[in-house]
Amino acid sequence: MRLTNSTLAQLKAGIANPRYDRAAIRPGIVHLGTGAFHRAHQAVAIDDSLARGETDWAILGSSLRGRETRDALAPQDGLYALAIRDSGREELRVIGSVLGVTVAPENPTTLLDQLTDPAIRIVTLTITEKGYAVDLGSGGLRQDHPDIVHDLANPQLPRSALGFLVEAIARRRRDGSRPFTVLSCDNLPQNGRTLKRVLTEFAALRDKDLAAYIAGEIPCPSSMVDRIVPATTDVDRAAISASLGLEDAWPVLGEPFSQWVIEDRFAAGRPRLEESGVEFTDDVEPFEHMKLRLLNGTHSTIAAVGRLAGHDFVAQAIADPVIRDLIERYWQCAIPTLAIPVDRAFAYTRQLLGRYENTSLHHRTAQIASDASQKLPQRILSPLRDCRAKGLPCGPLVFAVAAWIRSCGGSDDQGRPLPLNDPTFEAWTSQPDQRNVPPQAVIEAFLGLSAVFGEDLPRDAGFVDDLQAAYRAIATQGVLNAAQSWRQK
Ligand code: NAI
Ligand code: CS2
């Protein structure tokens, strides 16, 4: 039997399920990019709000890309299970806050109608770092991005998140509806400000007056989001359905830890999320820096070094003494770049170790390695710049960048294939064949990626020398031996 509104009562005993009448809840939020993370993080906090009687904050989900999530959840009335796993223990809960999922490429008008509905007061996004059409090198809008070019030519039939948002804002303004709040929940630097900047830049290419309206009237608060949510596998689907006693075509899983810190700027109200443990602040940046630099920076390092060393999972890689030592030294370099007390940062790293050691998450290093070119600027290169500017040691960060470059060469240290899943490389026709090109030429080619390295780092001779030395060590000794010989840096 499938998980649906009418089979909820057949759930196995002890499984939490929606503590409200789903027929009585009303939409208040549209979410763009209804992937695993949204469903294991924001949707859970909203499920709590609905249970507290805030029944007009339910979520209308949408996908601007594939139909898979919709196809899985539509026969389940939008219901799905969340499995919280912690090294052998699992807790299940059925989430009811997502009413359904619209597939925008199939029917952009439906999504526009939802976004234009005055009852919608917040739009949240998890569309991945690449979904914002932002040039991470300059921080501006990528006007040459194919979806941006398309949406400027076809404003009523958009493809991109920016296109949908600007068209909906224009229609709400025309209809005299109050503005909605746009809340990014992606791992972007200053995600609210970045979104506001590209949104306004995009609008200005359509209509300067509309751009001025957006700049003045549409709040885009920044938020720091945190819960490790691996991609769901077929093994997970079968195991969780068996535990539920009902079939769930797309459950999600995550760790017990969850954090959400939001700048409290909302145009038309918000749910009382603080009662679900969400933190509100005037300035998200210290939280964002701590998380992006200490968690995501070491996640990307573990992904690059771990894959070269043949580790498929984070828990496996962090159990490798050479990698654990590298990560400890990485944190020693990154912590001084933060504006928080050292002991607080150090305590956070102890907690991170425990989270990485969680064996039942099966968090793949390949998942973290995906879209790395969109992640490294804020995770590793930004703290690296701060270290270099302050004359602080940053050897482990340079080593991580070298390992990433080497992991883009197509094979690990044993010659096993390492597939690349990254938009930068789809477009990069002149990517060097690392097996046949001298290290110096490989590094020069990668440093030419200005959207990744900017204009400054390629001109920093000290950094370039160190990067070449680290890369050469990895290419000649293998990543683990090189990590040990690189210890002095
Ligand atoms: P996912 O693969 O399950 O979902 C990604 C969603 O983004 C899908 O709905 C997809 O259609 C959409 N998408 C992809 N490219 C897009 C584009 N160019 N334009 C518009 N939509 C696009 O991935 P997941 O796990 O949900 O992660 C998504 C984002 O959430 C991450 O990139 C990150 O920024 C954030 N996040 C993820 C965490 C995790 O542990 N999975 C934790 C913290 C943040
Ligand atoms: C990971 C993040 O895939 C990745 O890039 O580093 O999704 C990470 O799991 C989250 O940011 C944790 O909150």
XYZ file of C-alpha atoms and ligand atoms in Angstrom:
546
model
C 0.000 0.000 0.000
C 1.222 3.480 -0.837
C 1.590 6.290 1.686
C -1.394 8.659 1.153
C -3.803 10.767 3.224
C -6.172 7.814 3.406
C -3.555 5.212 4.452
C -1.871 7.324 7.170
C -3.725 5.335 9.834
C -2.014 2.155 8.595
C 1.459 3.431 9.457
C 3.406 1.155 11.778
C 3.149 2.154 15.442
C 5.498 4.809 16.797
C 5.945 6.714 13.555
C 5.200 10.415 13.926
C 2.830 11.875 11.371
C 1.126 15.210 10.693
C -0.578 16.470 13.890
C -3.120 18.569 11.990
C -5.998 18.159 9.533
C -4.323 18.327 6.103
C -7.669 19.238 4.528
C -7.712 22.419 6.601
C -4.255 23.786 5.779
C -3.758 26.586 3.241
C -0.702 27.603 1.168
C 1.375 30.588 2.298
C 4.748 29.634 0.821
C 5.949 28.664 -2.660
C 9.259 26.767 -2.714
C 11.508 26.720 -5.795
C 13.686 23.589 -6.045
C 11.850 20.932 -4.043
C 14.835 18.642 -3.594
C 15.958 16.471 -0.662
C 17.348 19.284 1.486
C 14.220 21.427 1.400
C 12.103 18.446 2.396
C 14.435 17.486 5.284
C 14.912 21.029 6.607
C 12.567 23.961 5.861
C 9.523 21.699 5.266
C 10.059 20.120 8.704
C 10.020 23.497 10.463
C 6.835 24.398 8.571
C 5.293 21.020 9.512
C 5.817 22.079 13.153
C 4.204 25.461 12.467
C 1.131 23.791 10.971
C 0.907 21.521 14.022
C 0.942 24.669 16.204
C -2.171 25.892 14.385
C -0.478 28.252 11.915
C -2.512 26.549 9.201
C -2.061 29.129 6.415
C 1.659 28.529 5.894
C 1.598 25.287 3.921
C 4.054 24.868 1.026
C 3.423 24.663 -2.714
C 6.516 22.974 -4.070
C 7.930 23.402 -7.566
C 10.737 22.043 -9.682
C 12.320 24.249 -12.350
C 14.087 21.199 -13.754
C 13.010 17.525 -13.468
C 9.648 15.854 -12.830
C 10.918 13.000 -10.605
C 9.911 14.489 -7.236
C 6.464 15.410 -8.499
C 5.965 11.952 -10.018
C 6.896 10.375 -6.672
C 4.881 12.651 -4.373
C 1.717 13.321 -6.402
C 0.282 9.788 -5.805
C 1.122 10.314 -2.082
C -0.812 13.604 -1.689
C 2.592 15.245 -1.179
C 3.338 13.093 1.888
C 6.789 11.577 2.426
C 8.899 10.176 5.234
C 11.931 11.801 6.860
C 14.431 9.302 8.306
C 16.762 10.789 10.924
C 19.809 8.534 11.185
C 22.562 8.609 13.726
C 25.123 5.784 13.566
C 22.788 2.832 13.675
C 19.682 4.498 15.078
C 16.780 5.663 12.849
C 13.738 7.785 13.691
C 10.927 8.129 11.156
C 8.431 10.948 10.734
C 5.887 11.567 7.968
C 5.914 15.202 6.791
C 2.682 16.794 5.525
C 3.611 20.443 4.935
C 4.199 20.087 1.153
C 0.812 20.133 -0.595
C 2.194 19.177 -4.012
C 4.913 19.860 -6.575
C 4.520 21.778 -9.841
C 6.904 20.997 -12.693
C 7.520 24.447 -14.172
C 8.979 23.370 -17.542
C 5.718 21.461 -18.152
C 3.481 24.345 -17.090
C 5.150 27.671 -16.290
C 1.757 29.397 -16.086
C 0.699 27.305 -13.095
C 3.775 28.331 -11.155
C 3.295 31.991 -12.122
C -0.322 31.830 -10.959
C 0.788 30.349 -7.634
C 3.477 33.044 -7.184
C 0.941 35.759 -8.028
C -1.641 34.530 -5.502
C -1.853 37.189 -2.701
C -2.013 34.360 -0.100
C 1.612 33.557 -0.957
C 3.717 35.737 1.324
C 7.091 33.957 1.213
C 9.034 32.310 -1.613
C 11.881 30.018 -0.477
C 14.591 28.578 -2.699
C 16.989 25.613 -2.756
C 18.001 25.630 -6.401
C 21.724 24.851 -5.866
C 24.559 27.334 -6.118
C 24.391 27.286 -9.952
C 20.665 28.159 -10.046
C 21.219 31.896 -9.399
C 23.117 32.656 -12.655
C 25.655 34.529 -10.537
C 29.264 34.976 -11.561
C 30.956 33.991 -8.299
C 34.146 35.711 -9.425
C 32.506 39.186 -9.799
C 29.321 38.573 -7.785
C 27.196 39.976 -10.627
C 24.552 38.473 -12.910
C 25.771 36.206 -15.705
C 23.921 38.050 -18.523
C 25.216 35.430 -21.004
C 23.607 32.555 -19.081
C 21.314 30.721 -21.571
C 18.307 30.833 -19.218
C 18.785 34.555 -18.617
C 19.002 35.251 -22.345
C 15.848 33.136 -22.844
C 13.876 34.789 -20.042
C 14.666 38.323 -21.203
C 13.294 37.365 -24.623
C 10.289 35.457 -23.145
C 9.336 37.157 -19.858
C 5.909 35.448 -19.665
C 7.377 31.950 -20.137
C 10.466 31.946 -17.921
C 12.844 29.086 -17.221
C 15.072 30.483 -14.491
C 14.246 31.229 -10.872
C 15.071 34.897 -11.507
C 12.728 34.946 -14.499
C 9.821 33.495 -12.495
C 10.403 35.806 -9.532
C 10.634 39.009 -11.582
C 7.580 38.167 -13.707
C 5.547 37.320 -10.578
C 6.669 40.528 -8.838
C 5.667 42.565 -11.912
C 2.223 40.933 -11.970
C 1.640 41.364 -8.189
C 2.641 45.017 -8.473
C 0.256 45.479 -11.431
C -2.527 43.787 -9.380
C -1.797 45.924 -6.310
C -0.888 42.838 -4.245
C 1.501 43.217 -1.314
C 5.113 42.139 -1.968
C 6.321 38.708 -0.911
C 9.628 37.916 0.814
C 12.224 35.900 -1.118
C 14.290 33.647 1.160
C 17.307 31.821 -0.260
C 18.183 28.592 1.564
C 21.229 27.759 -0.539
C 24.927 27.640 0.478
C 25.787 30.867 -1.282
C 27.856 33.647 0.291
C 25.453 36.282 1.704
C 22.725 34.358 -0.075
C 20.035 37.046 0.488
C 22.189 39.942 -0.731
C 23.503 37.905 -3.659
C 19.939 36.991 -4.684
C 18.781 40.604 -4.329
C 21.683 41.800 -6.465
C 21.096 39.404 -9.372
C 17.299 39.817 -9.105
C 17.619 43.616 -9.380
C 20.218 43.374 -12.158
C 17.966 41.023 -14.120
C 14.910 43.261 -13.617
C 16.897 46.312 -14.751
C 17.478 44.589 -18.090
C 13.664 44.388 -18.468
C 12.471 47.591 -16.809
C 14.473 50.081 -14.720
C 11.380 51.144 -12.767
C 10.614 47.530 -11.859
C 14.219 47.123 -10.718
C 13.843 50.157 -8.460
C 10.634 48.678 -7.028
C 12.373 45.382 -6.276
C 15.324 47.194 -4.691
C 12.973 49.137 -2.424
C 10.078 46.760 -1.689
C 11.174 43.105 -1.946
C 13.036 41.812 1.143
C 15.612 39.073 0.530
C 16.858 38.163 4.001
C 20.034 36.096 4.211
C 19.927 32.760 5.991
C 22.375 30.128 7.135
C 21.044 26.629 6.618
C 22.554 23.431 7.991
C 21.614 19.744 8.040
C 23.539 17.053 6.175
C 21.065 15.479 3.747
C 22.461 12.784 1.431
C 20.694 11.872 -1.798
C 18.095 9.106 -1.283
C 19.019 5.717 -2.814
C 16.811 2.814 -3.873
C 18.162 0.900 -0.877
C 16.897 3.732 1.362
C 13.497 3.713 -0.384
C 13.041 -0.021 0.198
C 14.283 0.045 3.813
C 12.208 3.059 4.830
C 9.046 1.775 3.129
C 9.476 -1.503 4.999
C 9.839 0.386 8.298
C 6.772 2.510 7.522
C 4.636 -0.444 6.486
C 3.626 1.689 3.490
C 5.401 2.367 0.205
C 7.106 5.756 -0.054
C 8.574 6.433 -3.501
C 10.861 9.228 -2.293
C 11.600 9.520 1.385
C 14.455 11.777 2.522
C 17.084 11.184 5.156
C 19.247 13.375 7.335
C 21.266 13.647 10.504
C 19.788 14.700 13.877
C 21.597 18.069 13.746
C 19.636 20.921 12.163
C 20.219 24.688 12.209
C 18.551 27.612 10.449
C 19.549 31.210 11.157
C 17.577 33.930 9.361
C 17.746 37.728 9.146
C 14.345 38.803 10.459
C 13.183 40.918 7.497
C 9.790 39.818 6.115
C 7.374 41.932 4.040
C 4.099 40.225 4.924
C 4.624 38.224 8.075
C 6.125 34.790 8.714
C 5.417 31.655 10.755
C 6.649 31.636 14.391
C 9.643 29.502 13.357
C 11.538 30.428 16.526
C 9.191 27.986 18.269
C 10.719 25.245 16.093
C 14.255 26.239 17.132
C 14.971 28.537 14.179
C 17.221 31.472 15.168
C 16.565 35.040 14.038
C 19.302 37.659 13.928
C 20.159 41.053 12.459
C 23.392 39.696 10.952
C 23.754 36.188 9.577
C 27.365 36.646 8.386
C 29.214 35.278 11.464
C 27.045 32.145 11.347
C 27.427 31.843 7.583
C 31.203 32.198 7.694
C 31.515 29.630 10.464
C 29.415 27.114 8.562
C 30.682 27.736 5.011
C 34.334 27.867 6.093
C 34.486 25.134 8.761
C 31.821 22.665 7.545
C 31.493 23.179 3.780
C 35.207 23.980 3.338
C 36.192 20.662 4.936
C 33.346 18.814 3.175
C 34.799 19.900 -0.192
C 38.317 18.991 1.009
C 37.150 15.545 2.161
C 35.367 15.105 -1.194
C 38.439 15.963 -3.304
C 41.090 14.211 -1.193
C 38.773 11.309 -0.284
C 37.855 10.551 -3.890
C 41.490 10.556 -5.016
C 42.230 8.152 -2.149
C 39.298 5.914 -3.111
C 36.873 6.777 -0.277
C 33.241 6.766 -1.437
C 31.761 8.039 1.833
C 32.521 10.924 4.206
C 32.579 8.652 7.271
C 35.112 6.402 5.549
C 37.342 9.351 4.579
C 37.335 10.988 8.022
C 38.301 7.630 9.556
C 41.481 7.754 7.440
C 44.153 9.128 9.842
C 45.943 11.089 7.106
C 42.719 12.846 6.052
C 41.615 13.469 9.631
C 44.996 15.069 10.344
C 44.679 17.240 7.231
C 41.183 18.352 8.306
C 42.388 19.204 11.808
C 45.177 21.366 10.328
C 42.665 22.882 7.885
C 40.521 24.053 10.798
C 43.559 25.505 12.576
C 44.076 27.729 9.509
C 40.423 28.610 8.856
C 39.415 29.460 12.449
C 41.521 32.666 12.646
C 39.598 34.032 9.644
C 36.324 33.974 11.616
C 34.813 36.778 13.695
C 33.757 34.441 16.529
C 35.610 33.333 19.701
C 38.224 30.639 18.976
C 36.866 28.298 21.655
C 33.386 28.466 20.131
C 34.807 27.694 16.685
C 36.895 24.851 18.095
C 33.855 23.365 19.875
C 31.960 23.562 16.575
C 34.707 21.541 14.865
C 34.429 18.825 17.541
C 30.731 18.600 16.763
C 31.525 18.460 13.022
C 33.826 15.483 13.538
C 30.959 13.618 15.190
C 28.641 14.561 12.326
C 31.168 13.340 9.701
C 31.628 10.053 11.584
C 27.907 9.269 11.271
C 28.210 5.990 9.308
C 24.485 5.473 8.700
C 24.179 8.587 6.555
C 26.137 7.031 3.671
C 26.993 10.538 2.504
C 28.847 10.158 -0.779
C 31.994 12.146 -1.460
C 30.835 12.262 -5.107
C 27.663 14.157 -4.081
C 29.711 16.856 -2.361
C 32.166 16.967 -5.281
C 29.347 17.851 -7.692
C 29.287 21.508 -8.833
C 32.563 22.079 -6.939
C 33.461 25.051 -9.169
C 30.337 26.767 -7.810
C 31.257 25.935 -4.211
C 35.013 26.476 -3.798
C 34.975 30.304 -4.049
C 32.929 30.799 -0.857
C 34.102 27.641 0.935
C 37.887 27.593 0.459
C 39.117 30.499 -1.694
C 37.465 33.212 0.419
C 39.124 32.117 3.734
C 42.330 31.429 1.795
C 42.344 35.043 0.588
C 41.860 36.241 4.173
C 44.782 34.087 5.359
C 47.041 35.429 2.629
C 45.989 39.020 3.309
C 46.794 38.578 7.014
C 49.993 36.583 6.435
C 48.464 33.568 8.184
C 49.349 29.937 7.309
C 46.969 28.338 4.799
C 48.861 25.274 3.491
C 45.950 22.820 4.003
C 43.592 25.135 2.083
C 46.033 25.366 -0.843
C 46.399 21.574 -0.697
C 42.612 21.199 -0.883
C 42.482 23.341 -4.045
C 45.285 21.283 -5.616
C 43.460 18.063 -4.742
C 40.278 19.414 -6.320
C 42.130 20.252 -9.523
C 43.698 16.794 -9.562
C 40.304 15.132 -8.904
C 39.000 16.878 -12.049
C 41.525 14.910 -14.071
C 39.136 11.987 -14.497
C 40.756 9.304 -12.327
C 41.792 8.603 -8.735
C 45.227 7.588 -7.494
C 44.496 3.952 -8.453
C 43.402 4.936 -11.957
C 39.698 4.337 -11.221
C 37.396 6.738 -13.101
C 36.226 9.866 -11.258
C 33.184 11.226 -13.103
C 32.822 15.024 -13.237
C 29.421 16.583 -12.537
C 29.969 20.336 -12.809
C 28.514 22.964 -15.209
C 31.912 24.690 -15.593
C 33.400 21.606 -17.213
C 30.410 21.016 -19.485
C 31.319 24.335 -21.147
C 35.114 24.046 -20.857
C 36.216 22.565 -24.188
C 39.944 23.259 -23.649
C 40.226 21.455 -20.311
C 43.768 20.006 -20.041
C 44.291 16.196 -20.114
C 46.092 15.983 -16.784
C 47.776 12.663 -17.616
C 49.723 14.206 -20.496
C 50.134 17.886 -19.577
C 52.905 19.238 -17.294
C 51.657 20.296 -13.825
C 52.453 23.955 -14.487
C 50.235 23.976 -17.571
C 47.385 22.278 -15.692
C 47.507 24.897 -12.939
C 47.699 27.780 -15.426
C 44.661 26.409 -17.244
C 42.589 26.114 -14.057
C 43.663 29.561 -12.832
C 42.189 30.858 -16.075
C 38.733 30.046 -14.663
C 38.103 33.589 -13.450
C 34.566 32.720 -12.248
C 36.309 30.406 -9.764
C 39.641 32.073 -8.955
C 38.771 35.711 -9.735
C 41.394 38.108 -11.136
C 43.518 38.391 -7.937
C 44.586 34.837 -7.023
C 46.226 34.053 -10.405
C 48.349 37.184 -9.846
C 49.391 36.112 -6.323
C 52.794 34.532 -7.084
C 53.156 33.002 -3.614
C 49.791 31.280 -3.902
C 50.497 30.080 -7.462
C 53.879 28.627 -6.437
C 52.369 26.789 -3.493
C 49.482 25.516 -5.594
C 51.837 24.143 -8.218
C 54.008 22.507 -5.545
C 50.997 20.887 -3.883
C 49.607 19.692 -7.219
C 52.998 18.280 -8.237
C 53.271 16.425 -4.916
C 49.799 14.900 -5.374
C 50.455 13.944 -9.001
C 53.803 12.303 -8.229
C 53.301 10.833 -4.728
C 49.554 10.203 -4.536
C 47.258 12.317 -2.393
C 47.805 10.624 0.988
C 51.614 10.602 0.786
C 51.522 14.181 -0.468
C 49.266 15.233 2.416
C 51.884 13.911 4.835
C 54.811 15.559 3.028
C 52.797 18.803 2.871
C 52.396 18.902 6.668
C 55.008 21.645 7.153
C 53.117 24.103 4.961
P 18.745 17.916 -4.800
O 19.538 17.453 -5.961
O 17.943 16.942 -4.037
O 17.748 19.082 -5.263
C 18.206 20.144 -6.022
C 17.005 20.970 -6.470
O 17.513 22.078 -7.210
C 16.080 20.200 -7.416
O 14.754 20.569 -7.131
C 16.481 20.701 -8.801
O 15.404 20.687 -9.716
C 16.878 22.135 -8.472
N 17.831 22.708 -9.420
C 19.022 22.198 -9.799
N 19.635 23.030 -10.670
C 18.802 24.088 -10.826
C 18.855 25.291 -11.591
N 19.913 25.554 -12.367
N 17.808 26.157 -11.521
C 16.742 25.872 -10.752
N 16.620 24.759 -10.005
C 17.640 23.887 -10.034
O 19.796 18.650 -3.840
P 19.591 19.094 -2.312
O 20.233 18.091 -1.449
O 18.179 19.417 -2.093
O 20.486 20.424 -2.249
C 20.071 21.594 -2.909
C 20.785 22.789 -2.321
O 20.429 22.914 -0.942
C 22.317 22.675 -2.290
O 22.884 23.039 -3.513
C 22.673 23.641 -1.170
O 22.737 24.958 -1.637
C 21.486 23.494 -0.225
N 21.823 22.638 0.917
C 21.876 21.280 0.826
C 22.209 20.527 1.943
C 22.382 19.041 1.868
O 23.028 18.471 2.777
N 21.861 18.356 0.862
C 22.415 21.160 3.232
C 22.428 22.607 3.208
C 22.109 23.315 2.075
C 27.627 19.591 1.088
C 26.463 20.365 1.670
O 26.997 18.659 -1.004
C 27.595 19.583 -0.433
O 28.136 20.464 -1.048
O 28.801 20.176 1.572
O 25.274 20.043 1.028
C 26.352 20.071 3.166
O 25.934 18.746 3.375
C 25.427 21.015 3.845
O 25.754 22.322 3.586
C 25.295 20.751 5.326
O 24.430 21.678 5.895
